[in-house]
Coordinates of C-alpha atoms and ligand atoms in Angstrom, one line a residue:
X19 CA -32.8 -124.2 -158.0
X20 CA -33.9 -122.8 -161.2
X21 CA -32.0 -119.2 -162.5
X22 CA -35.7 -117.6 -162.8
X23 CA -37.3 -118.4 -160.0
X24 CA -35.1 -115.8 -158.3
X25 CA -31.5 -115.3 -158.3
X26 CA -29.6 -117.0 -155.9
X27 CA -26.3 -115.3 -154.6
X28 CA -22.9 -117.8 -155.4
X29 CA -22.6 -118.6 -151.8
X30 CA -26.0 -120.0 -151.4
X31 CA -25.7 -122.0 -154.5
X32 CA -22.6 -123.3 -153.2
X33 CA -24.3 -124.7 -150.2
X34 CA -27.9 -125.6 -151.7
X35 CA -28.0 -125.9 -155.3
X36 CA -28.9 -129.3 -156.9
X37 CA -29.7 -131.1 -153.9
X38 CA -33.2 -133.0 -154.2
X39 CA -34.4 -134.6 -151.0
X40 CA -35.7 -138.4 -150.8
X41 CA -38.4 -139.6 -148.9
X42 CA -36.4 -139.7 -145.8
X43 CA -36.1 -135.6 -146.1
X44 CA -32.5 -136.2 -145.3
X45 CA -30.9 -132.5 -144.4
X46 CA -27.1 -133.4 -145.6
X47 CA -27.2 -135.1 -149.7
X48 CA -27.0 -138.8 -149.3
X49 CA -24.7 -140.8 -151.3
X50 CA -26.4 -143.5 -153.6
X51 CA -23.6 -146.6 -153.9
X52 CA -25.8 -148.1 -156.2
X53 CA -24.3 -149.4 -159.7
X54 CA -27.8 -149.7 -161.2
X55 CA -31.6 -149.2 -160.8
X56 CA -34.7 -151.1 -160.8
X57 CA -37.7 -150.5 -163.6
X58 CA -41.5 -150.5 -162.3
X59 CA -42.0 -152.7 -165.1
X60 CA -40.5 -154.2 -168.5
X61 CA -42.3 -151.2 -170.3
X62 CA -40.9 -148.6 -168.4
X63 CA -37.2 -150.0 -168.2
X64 CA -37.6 -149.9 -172.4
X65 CA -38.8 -146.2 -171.9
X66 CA -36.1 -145.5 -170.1
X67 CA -33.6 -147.0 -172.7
X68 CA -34.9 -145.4 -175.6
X69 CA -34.9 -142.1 -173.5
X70 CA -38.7 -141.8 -173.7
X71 CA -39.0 -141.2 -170.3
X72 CA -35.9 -139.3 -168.5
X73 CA -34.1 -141.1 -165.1
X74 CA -31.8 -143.1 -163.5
X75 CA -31.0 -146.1 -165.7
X76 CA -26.8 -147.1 -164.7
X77 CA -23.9 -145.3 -162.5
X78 CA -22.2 -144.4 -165.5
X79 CA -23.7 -142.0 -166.5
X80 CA -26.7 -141.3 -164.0
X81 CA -26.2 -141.5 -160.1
X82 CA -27.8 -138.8 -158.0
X83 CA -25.2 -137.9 -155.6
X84 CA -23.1 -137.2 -159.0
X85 CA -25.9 -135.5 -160.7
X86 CA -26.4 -132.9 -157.8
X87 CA -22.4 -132.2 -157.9
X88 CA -22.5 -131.8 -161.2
X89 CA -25.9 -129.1 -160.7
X90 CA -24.3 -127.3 -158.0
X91 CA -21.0 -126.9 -160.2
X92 CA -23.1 -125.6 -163.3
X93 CA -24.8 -123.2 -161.5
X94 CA -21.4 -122.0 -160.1
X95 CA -20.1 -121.5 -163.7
X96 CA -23.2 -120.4 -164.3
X97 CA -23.8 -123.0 -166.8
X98 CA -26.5 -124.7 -168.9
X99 CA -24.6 -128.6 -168.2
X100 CA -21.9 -129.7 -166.1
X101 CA -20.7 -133.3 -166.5
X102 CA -18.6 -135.0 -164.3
X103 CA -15.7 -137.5 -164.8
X104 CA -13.0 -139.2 -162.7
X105 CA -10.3 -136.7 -162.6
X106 CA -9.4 -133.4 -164.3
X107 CA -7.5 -135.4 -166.8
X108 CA -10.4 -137.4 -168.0
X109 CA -12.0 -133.7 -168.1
X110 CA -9.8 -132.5 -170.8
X111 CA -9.5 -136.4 -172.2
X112 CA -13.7 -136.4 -172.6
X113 CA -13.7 -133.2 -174.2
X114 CA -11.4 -133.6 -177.1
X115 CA -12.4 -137.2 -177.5
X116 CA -15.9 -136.3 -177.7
X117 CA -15.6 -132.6 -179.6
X118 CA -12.7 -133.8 -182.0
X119 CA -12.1 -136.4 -184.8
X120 CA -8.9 -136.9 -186.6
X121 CA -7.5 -134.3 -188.8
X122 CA -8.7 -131.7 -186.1
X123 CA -6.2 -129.3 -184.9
X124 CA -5.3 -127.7 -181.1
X125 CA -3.7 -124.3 -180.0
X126 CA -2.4 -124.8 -176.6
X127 CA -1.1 -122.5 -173.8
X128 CA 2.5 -123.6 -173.7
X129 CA 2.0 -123.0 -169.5
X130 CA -0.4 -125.7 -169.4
X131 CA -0.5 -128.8 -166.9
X132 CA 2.6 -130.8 -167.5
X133 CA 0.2 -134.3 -168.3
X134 CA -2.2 -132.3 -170.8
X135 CA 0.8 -131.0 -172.4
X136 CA 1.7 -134.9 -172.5
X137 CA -2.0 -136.0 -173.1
X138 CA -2.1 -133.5 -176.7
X139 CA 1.4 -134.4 -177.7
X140 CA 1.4 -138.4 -177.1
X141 CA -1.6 -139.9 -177.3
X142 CA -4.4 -137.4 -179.1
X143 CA -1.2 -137.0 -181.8
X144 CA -1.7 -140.6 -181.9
X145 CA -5.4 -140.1 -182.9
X146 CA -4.5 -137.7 -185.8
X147 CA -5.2 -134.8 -183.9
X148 CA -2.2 -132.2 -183.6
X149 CA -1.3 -129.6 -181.0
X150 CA 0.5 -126.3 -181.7
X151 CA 1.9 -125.3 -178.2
X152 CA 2.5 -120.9 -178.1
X153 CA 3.5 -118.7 -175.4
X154 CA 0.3 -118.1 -173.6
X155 CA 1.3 -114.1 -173.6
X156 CA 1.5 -113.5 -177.1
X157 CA -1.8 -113.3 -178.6
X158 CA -0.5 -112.7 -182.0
X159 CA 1.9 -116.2 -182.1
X160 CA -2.0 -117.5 -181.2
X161 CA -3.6 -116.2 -183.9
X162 CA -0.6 -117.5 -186.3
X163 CA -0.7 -121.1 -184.9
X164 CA -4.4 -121.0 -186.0
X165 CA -5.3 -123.1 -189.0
X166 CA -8.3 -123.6 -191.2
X167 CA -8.5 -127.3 -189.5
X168 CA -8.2 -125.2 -186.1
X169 CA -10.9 -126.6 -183.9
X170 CA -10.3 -125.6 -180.3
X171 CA -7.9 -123.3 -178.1
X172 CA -7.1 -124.4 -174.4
X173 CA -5.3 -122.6 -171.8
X174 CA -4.9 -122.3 -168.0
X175 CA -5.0 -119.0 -166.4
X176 CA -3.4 -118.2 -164.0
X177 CA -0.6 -120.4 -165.7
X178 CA 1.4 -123.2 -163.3
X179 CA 3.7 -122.3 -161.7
X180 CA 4.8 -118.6 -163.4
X181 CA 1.2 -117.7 -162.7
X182 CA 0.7 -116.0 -166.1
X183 CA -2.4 -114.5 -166.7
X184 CA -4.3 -114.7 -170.1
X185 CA -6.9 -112.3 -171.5
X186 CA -9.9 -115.0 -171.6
X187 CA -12.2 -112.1 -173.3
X188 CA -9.3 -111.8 -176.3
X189 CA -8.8 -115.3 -176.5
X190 CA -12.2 -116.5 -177.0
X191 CA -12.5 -113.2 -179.8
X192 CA -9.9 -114.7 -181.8
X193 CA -11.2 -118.6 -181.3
X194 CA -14.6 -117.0 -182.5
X195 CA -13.4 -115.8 -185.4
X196 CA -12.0 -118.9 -186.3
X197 CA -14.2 -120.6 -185.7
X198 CA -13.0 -122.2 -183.0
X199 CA -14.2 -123.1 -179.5
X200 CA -12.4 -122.0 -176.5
X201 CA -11.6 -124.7 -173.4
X202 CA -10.1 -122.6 -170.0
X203 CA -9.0 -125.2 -167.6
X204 CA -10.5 -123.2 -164.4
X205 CA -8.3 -125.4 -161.8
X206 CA -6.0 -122.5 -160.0
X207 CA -9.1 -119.5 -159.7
X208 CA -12.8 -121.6 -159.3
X209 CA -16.1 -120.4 -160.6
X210 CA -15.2 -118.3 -156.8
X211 CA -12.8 -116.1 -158.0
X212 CA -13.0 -116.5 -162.0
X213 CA -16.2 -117.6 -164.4
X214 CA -14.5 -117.6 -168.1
X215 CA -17.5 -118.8 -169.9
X216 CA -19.2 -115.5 -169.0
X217 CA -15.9 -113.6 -170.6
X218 CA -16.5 -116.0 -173.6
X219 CA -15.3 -119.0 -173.2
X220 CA -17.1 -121.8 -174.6
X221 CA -16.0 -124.8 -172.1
X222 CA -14.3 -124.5 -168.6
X223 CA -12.4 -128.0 -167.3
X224 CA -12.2 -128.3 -163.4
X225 CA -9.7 -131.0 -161.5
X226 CA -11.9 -130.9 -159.0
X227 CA -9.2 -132.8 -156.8
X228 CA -7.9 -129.0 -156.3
X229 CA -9.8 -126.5 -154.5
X230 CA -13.0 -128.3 -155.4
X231 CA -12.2 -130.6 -152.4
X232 CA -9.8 -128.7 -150.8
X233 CA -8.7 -131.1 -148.3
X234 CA -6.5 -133.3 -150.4
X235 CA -9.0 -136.7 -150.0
X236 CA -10.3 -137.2 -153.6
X237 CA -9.5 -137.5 -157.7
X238 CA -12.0 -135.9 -159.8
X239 CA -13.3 -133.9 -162.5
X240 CA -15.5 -131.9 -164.1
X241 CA -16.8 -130.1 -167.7
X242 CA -18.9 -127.3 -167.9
X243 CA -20.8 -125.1 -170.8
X244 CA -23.6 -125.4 -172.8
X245 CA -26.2 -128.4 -173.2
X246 CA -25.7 -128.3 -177.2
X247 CA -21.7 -129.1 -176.4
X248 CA -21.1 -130.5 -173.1
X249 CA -25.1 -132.2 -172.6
X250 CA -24.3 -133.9 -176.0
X251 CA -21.0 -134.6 -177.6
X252 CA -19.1 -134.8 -173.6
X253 CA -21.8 -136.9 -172.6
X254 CA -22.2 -139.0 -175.1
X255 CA -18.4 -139.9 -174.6
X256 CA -18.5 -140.4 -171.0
X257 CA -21.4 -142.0 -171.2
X258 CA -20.0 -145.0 -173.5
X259 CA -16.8 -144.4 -172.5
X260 CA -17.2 -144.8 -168.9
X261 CA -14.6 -142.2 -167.1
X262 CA -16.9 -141.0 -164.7
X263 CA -17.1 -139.9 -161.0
X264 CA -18.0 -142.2 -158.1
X265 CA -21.2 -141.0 -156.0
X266 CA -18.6 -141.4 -152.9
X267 CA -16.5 -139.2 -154.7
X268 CA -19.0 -136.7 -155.8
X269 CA -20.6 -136.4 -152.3
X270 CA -16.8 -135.2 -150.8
X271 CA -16.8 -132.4 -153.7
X272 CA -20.4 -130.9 -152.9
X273 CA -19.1 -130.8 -149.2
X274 CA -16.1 -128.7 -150.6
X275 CA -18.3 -126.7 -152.9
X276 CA -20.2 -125.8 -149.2
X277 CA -17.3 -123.9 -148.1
X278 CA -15.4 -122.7 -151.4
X279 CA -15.6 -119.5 -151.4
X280 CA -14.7 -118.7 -147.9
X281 CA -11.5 -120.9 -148.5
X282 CA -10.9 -119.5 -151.2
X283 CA -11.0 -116.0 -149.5
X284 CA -8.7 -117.1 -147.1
X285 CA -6.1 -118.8 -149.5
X286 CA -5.9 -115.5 -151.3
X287 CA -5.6 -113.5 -148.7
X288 CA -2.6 -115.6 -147.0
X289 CA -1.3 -115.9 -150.2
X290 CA -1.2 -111.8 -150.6
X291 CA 0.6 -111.8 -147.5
X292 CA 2.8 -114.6 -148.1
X293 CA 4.0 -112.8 -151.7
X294 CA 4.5 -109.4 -149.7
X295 CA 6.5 -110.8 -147.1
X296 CA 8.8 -113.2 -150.0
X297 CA 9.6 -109.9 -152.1
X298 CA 11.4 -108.3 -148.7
X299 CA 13.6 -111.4 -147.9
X300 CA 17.3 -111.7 -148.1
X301 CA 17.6 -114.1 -151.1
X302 CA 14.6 -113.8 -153.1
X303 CA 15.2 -112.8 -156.5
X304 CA 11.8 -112.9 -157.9
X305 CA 8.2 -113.5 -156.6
X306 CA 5.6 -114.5 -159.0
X307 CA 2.2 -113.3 -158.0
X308 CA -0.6 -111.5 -159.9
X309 CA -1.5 -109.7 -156.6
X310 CA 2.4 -108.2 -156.7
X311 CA 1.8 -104.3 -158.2
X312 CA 5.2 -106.0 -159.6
X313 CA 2.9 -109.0 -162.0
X314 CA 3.1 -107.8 -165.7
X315 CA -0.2 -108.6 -165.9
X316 CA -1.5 -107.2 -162.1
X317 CA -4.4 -104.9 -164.1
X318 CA -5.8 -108.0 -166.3
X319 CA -6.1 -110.3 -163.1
X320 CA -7.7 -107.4 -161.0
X321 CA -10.6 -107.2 -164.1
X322 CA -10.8 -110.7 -165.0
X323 CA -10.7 -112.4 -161.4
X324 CA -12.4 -111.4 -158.0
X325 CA -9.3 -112.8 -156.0
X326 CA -5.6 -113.5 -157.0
X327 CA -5.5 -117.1 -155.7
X328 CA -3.8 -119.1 -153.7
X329 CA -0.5 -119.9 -155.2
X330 CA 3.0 -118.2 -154.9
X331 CA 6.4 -118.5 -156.4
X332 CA 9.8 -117.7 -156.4
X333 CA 13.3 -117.8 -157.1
X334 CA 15.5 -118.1 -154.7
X335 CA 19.6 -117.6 -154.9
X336 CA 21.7 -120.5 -155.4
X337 CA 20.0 -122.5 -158.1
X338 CA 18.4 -125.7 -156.9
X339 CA 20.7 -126.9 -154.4
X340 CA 19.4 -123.5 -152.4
X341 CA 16.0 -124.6 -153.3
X342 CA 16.0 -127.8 -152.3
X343 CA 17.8 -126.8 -148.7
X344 CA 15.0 -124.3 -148.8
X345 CA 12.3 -127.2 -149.1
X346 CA 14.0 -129.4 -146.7
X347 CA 14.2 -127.2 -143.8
X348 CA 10.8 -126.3 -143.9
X349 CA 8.9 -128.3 -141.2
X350 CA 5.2 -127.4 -141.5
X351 CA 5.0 -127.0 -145.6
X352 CA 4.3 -130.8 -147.0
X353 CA 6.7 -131.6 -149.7
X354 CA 4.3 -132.5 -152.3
X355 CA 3.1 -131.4 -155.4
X356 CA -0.8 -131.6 -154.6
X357 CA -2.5 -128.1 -154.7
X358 CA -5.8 -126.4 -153.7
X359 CA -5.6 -128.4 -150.1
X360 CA -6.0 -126.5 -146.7
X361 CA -2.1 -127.8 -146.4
X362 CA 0.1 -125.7 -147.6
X363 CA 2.6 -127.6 -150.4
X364 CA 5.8 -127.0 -151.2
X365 CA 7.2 -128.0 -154.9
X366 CA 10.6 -127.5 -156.9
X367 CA 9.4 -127.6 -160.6
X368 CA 12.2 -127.6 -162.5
X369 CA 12.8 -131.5 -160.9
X370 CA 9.1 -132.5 -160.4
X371 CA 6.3 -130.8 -162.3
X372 CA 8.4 -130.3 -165.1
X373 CA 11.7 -132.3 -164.5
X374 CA 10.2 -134.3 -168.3
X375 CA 10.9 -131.2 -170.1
X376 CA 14.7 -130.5 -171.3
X377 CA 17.1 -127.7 -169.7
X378 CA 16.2 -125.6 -172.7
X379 CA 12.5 -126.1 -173.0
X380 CA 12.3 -125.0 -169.3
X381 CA 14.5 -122.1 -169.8
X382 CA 11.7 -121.1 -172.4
X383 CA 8.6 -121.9 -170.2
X384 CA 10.9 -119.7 -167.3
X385 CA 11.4 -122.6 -165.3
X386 CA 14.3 -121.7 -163.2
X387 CA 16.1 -124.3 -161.2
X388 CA 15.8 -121.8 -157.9
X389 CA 11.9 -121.5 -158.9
X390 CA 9.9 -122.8 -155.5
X391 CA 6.0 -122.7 -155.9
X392 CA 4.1 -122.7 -152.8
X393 CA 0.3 -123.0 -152.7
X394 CA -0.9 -121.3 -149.6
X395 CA -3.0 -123.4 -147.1
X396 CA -4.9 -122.5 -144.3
X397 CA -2.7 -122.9 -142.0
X398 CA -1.7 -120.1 -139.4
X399 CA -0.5 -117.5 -141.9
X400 CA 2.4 -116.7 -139.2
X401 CA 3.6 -120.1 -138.7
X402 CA 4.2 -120.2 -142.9
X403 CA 6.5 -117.2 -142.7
X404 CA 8.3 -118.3 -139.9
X405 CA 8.5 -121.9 -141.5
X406 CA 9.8 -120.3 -145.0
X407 CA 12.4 -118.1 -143.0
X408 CA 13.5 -121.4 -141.4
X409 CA 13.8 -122.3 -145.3
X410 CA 15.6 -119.5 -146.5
X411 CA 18.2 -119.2 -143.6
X412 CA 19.1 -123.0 -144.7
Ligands
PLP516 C1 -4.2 -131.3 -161.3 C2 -4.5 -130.5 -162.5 C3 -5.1 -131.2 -163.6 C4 -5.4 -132.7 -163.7 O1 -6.3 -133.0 -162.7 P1 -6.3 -134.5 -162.0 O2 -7.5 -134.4 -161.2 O3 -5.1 -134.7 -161.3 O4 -6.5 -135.5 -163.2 C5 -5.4 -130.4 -164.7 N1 -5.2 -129.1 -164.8 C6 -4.6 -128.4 -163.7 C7 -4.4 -127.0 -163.8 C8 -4.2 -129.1 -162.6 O5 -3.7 -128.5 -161.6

C-alpha cells in the first residue's frame, strides 16, 4: 500500500499493509519456510545475483513472510525501509556494526536496556568504538559528552524501569548539529503511541519480542529509517552477516501488528489506573508513571506520545525484603522479567534487570532496592489490584 495512492489510517496499515497475495489468493499472509529459491533459468539466477533484476534469491536476506513484516512495520513508523533481524539486540548490534567503524564514538542514555548498556561497553569497546553513558535528563551533559569523532546518540524513552522521558525533538537538534545521527530504541511506546523519526530521529530500533508480539511467543527485531541508512549500510550487514528473522517468526509479529494498537489502548489505560490506585496505598512511597500529574516530565510525554504506556513502578517500604514479599504473594502477576505481553509481569530490578550494576551505580541510575516494575497486561484490571493488595499486605 503505497503512501500516495491515498492515505491509509495507522489501524488499517496495521492489519493490511505489505501483504501481497499468491496465486492461491490466500486471505491470512502465508509463511514461506523456504531457505532458498529456484531461478527460471541460469541467466536469470545471474540477474538476480548481480541485482539486475530485483527478487527473492536466499532467506537471509529475502523471504516474503519477513519482507511483508518488515513493510507493515515501515509504514507504521512511517518509514522509507524497515529491516528485520533476530531479536532487538541484533537491532541495535546491526546498526552500529553496519553505520560505525573503529575510532567512531557513542553518546548513550545511561537508562538504556541493561544488555545494550553491556553490548556498547564490552564488545563494540572491543571494536574501537567507545560509548559515553549521560543521564538521559540532562541535555547539556549530552551535548558535553559529544566529540568531533561523535557519530551517533541512542536512547530509550520512556526509560526502563524509572520511565524517564526524553525530548526526542531536542535530542535529534543537538545530534544534527553534530553531525550525528540519532537511534531511539522505540520498544516501551510503538510506532502506536510514539513515531520518533517524525520528531527527528534518524533510526528507531524495535524488540519486537515486546508489544510487537504481545503474547510473549517470539524473539525478534526490527530497524527502521531511511533507504539511504537502513536500505544500505543495515542491510548490507544483515545481509552478510546473517542475524535475521525467521519467516515463522515474522508471520507471529504481523499477527501482533493486527491488533497493536487496541492493546496498546488497553495497556495504557490499565496501566493509568493501576498508577492511580499504587499512589493511594499504605506503603507506597513513590510511583513512577508519565501519566501521574506527579511525572517530572507528565507535559513532554502528553506532546511527544499519544498514550503513556503500559508500564508502572514503584517503591515500596521495606527495601527489598518488602519487595520481594510483595512479588511472592502475588498470585496472578508472572514473576518474570518479559514485557509488552498480555500477562502482566512482575520484576525487582535492583536484583534482576540490573542486579550487574554496583550498589552505587544503581543508586545513580535510581534503582532502589524497594523499586517493583510492573508492566500492565490485559488481564482483568480488578483482579491486578486485588492481586497487588494481596502483595502489599504481605
Ligand atoms: C527487550 C529489549 C531489548 C532487547 O530485545 P531482545 O528482543 O530481547 O533482543 C532492547 N531494548 C529494550 C528497551 C528492550 O526492552
Amino acid at each position: 500500500m503505497s503512501e500516495t495512492e491515498s492515505s491509509p489510517g495507522f489501524d488499517t496499515l496495521a492489519v493490511r499493509a505489505g501483504q501481497q497475495r499468491t496465486g492461491e489468493l490466500e486471505h491470512a499472509e502465508p509463511i514461506f519456510p523456504t531457505s532458498s529459491y529456484v531461478f527460471e533459468s541460469a541467466a536469470a539466477a545471474a540477474a538476480r545475483f548481480s541485482g539486475e533484476q530485483p527478487g527473492n534469491i536466499y532467506s537471509r536476506f529475502t523471504n516474503p513472510t519477513v519482507r511483508t513484516f518488515e513493510q507493515r512495520l515501515a509504514a507504521l513508523e512511517n518509514a522509507e525501509r524497515c529491516v528485520a533481524t533476530a531479536s532487538g539486540m541484533s537491532a541495535i548490534y546491526a546498526t552500529c556494526a553496519g553505520l560505525l567503524a573503529a575510532g567512531d564514538h557513542i553518546v548513550s542514555s545511561r537508562s538504556v536496556f541493561g544488555s545494550t548498556t553491556l553490548l556498547f561497553d564490552n564488545y563494540l569497546r572491543k571494536f574501537g568504538i567507545d560509548t559515553t553513558f549521560v543521564p538521559q535528563q540532562d541535555l547539556a551533559a549530552w551535548e558535553a559528552a559529544i566529540q568531533p569523532r561523535t557519530r551517533l546518540l541512542f536512547l530509550e524513552t520512556p526509560s526502563n524501569p524509572l520511565t524517564e522521558i526524553a525530548d526526542i525533538a531536542a535530542l535529534a537538534q543537538l545530534a544534527h548539529a553534530h553531525d550525528c545521527l540519532l537511534v531511539v530504541d522505540n520498544c516501551f511506546c510503538t510506532p502506536a503511541l510514539q513515531r520518533p523519526l517524525a520528531l527527528g530521529a534518524d533510526i528507531v530500533i524495535h524488540s519486537a519480542t515486546k508489544y510487537l508480539d504481545g503474547q510473549g511467543r517470539c524473539v525478534g527485531g526490527a530497524v527502521v529509517g531511511s533507504e539511504a541508512l537502513v536500505g544500505g549500510a543495515v542491510y548490507g550487514f544483515l545481509r552478510t552477516c546473517g542475524p535475521s528473522m525467521s519467516p515463522f517468526n515474522a508471520w507471529v509479529f504481523l499477527k501482533g501488528l493486527e491488533t497493536l494498537s487496541l492493546r496498546m489502548q488497553a495497556h495504557c489505560h490499565s496501566a493509568g489506573r493501576l498508577a492511580q490506585w499504587l499512589q493511594e496505598q499504605a506503603g507506597v512511597t513513590r510511583v513512577f508513571y508519565p501519566g501521574l500529574e506527579s511525572h517530572p516530565q507528565h507535559a513532554l510525554a502528553a506532546r511527544q506520545q499519544s498514550g503513556f504506556g503500559g508500564i508502572v513502578a514503584f517503591e515500596v517500604e521495606g527495601g527489598q525484603a518488602a519487595a520481594w514479599r510483595l512479588i511472592d504473594a502475588t498470585r496472578i502477576c508472572s514473576i518474570t522479567a518479559n514485557l509488552g505481553d498480555a500477562k502482566t509481569t512482575i520484576t525487582h530490578p535492583a536484583t534482576t534487570t540490573h542486579g550487574r550494576l554496583s550498589q552505587q551505580q544503581r543508586q545513580e541510575a535510581g534503582i532502589a532496592d524497594g523499586l517493583v516494575r510492573v508492566a500492565v497486561g490485559l488481564e482483568t484490571f480488578e483482579d491486578l489490584c486485588a492481586d497487588l493488595a494481596r502483595g502489599l499486605k504481605a
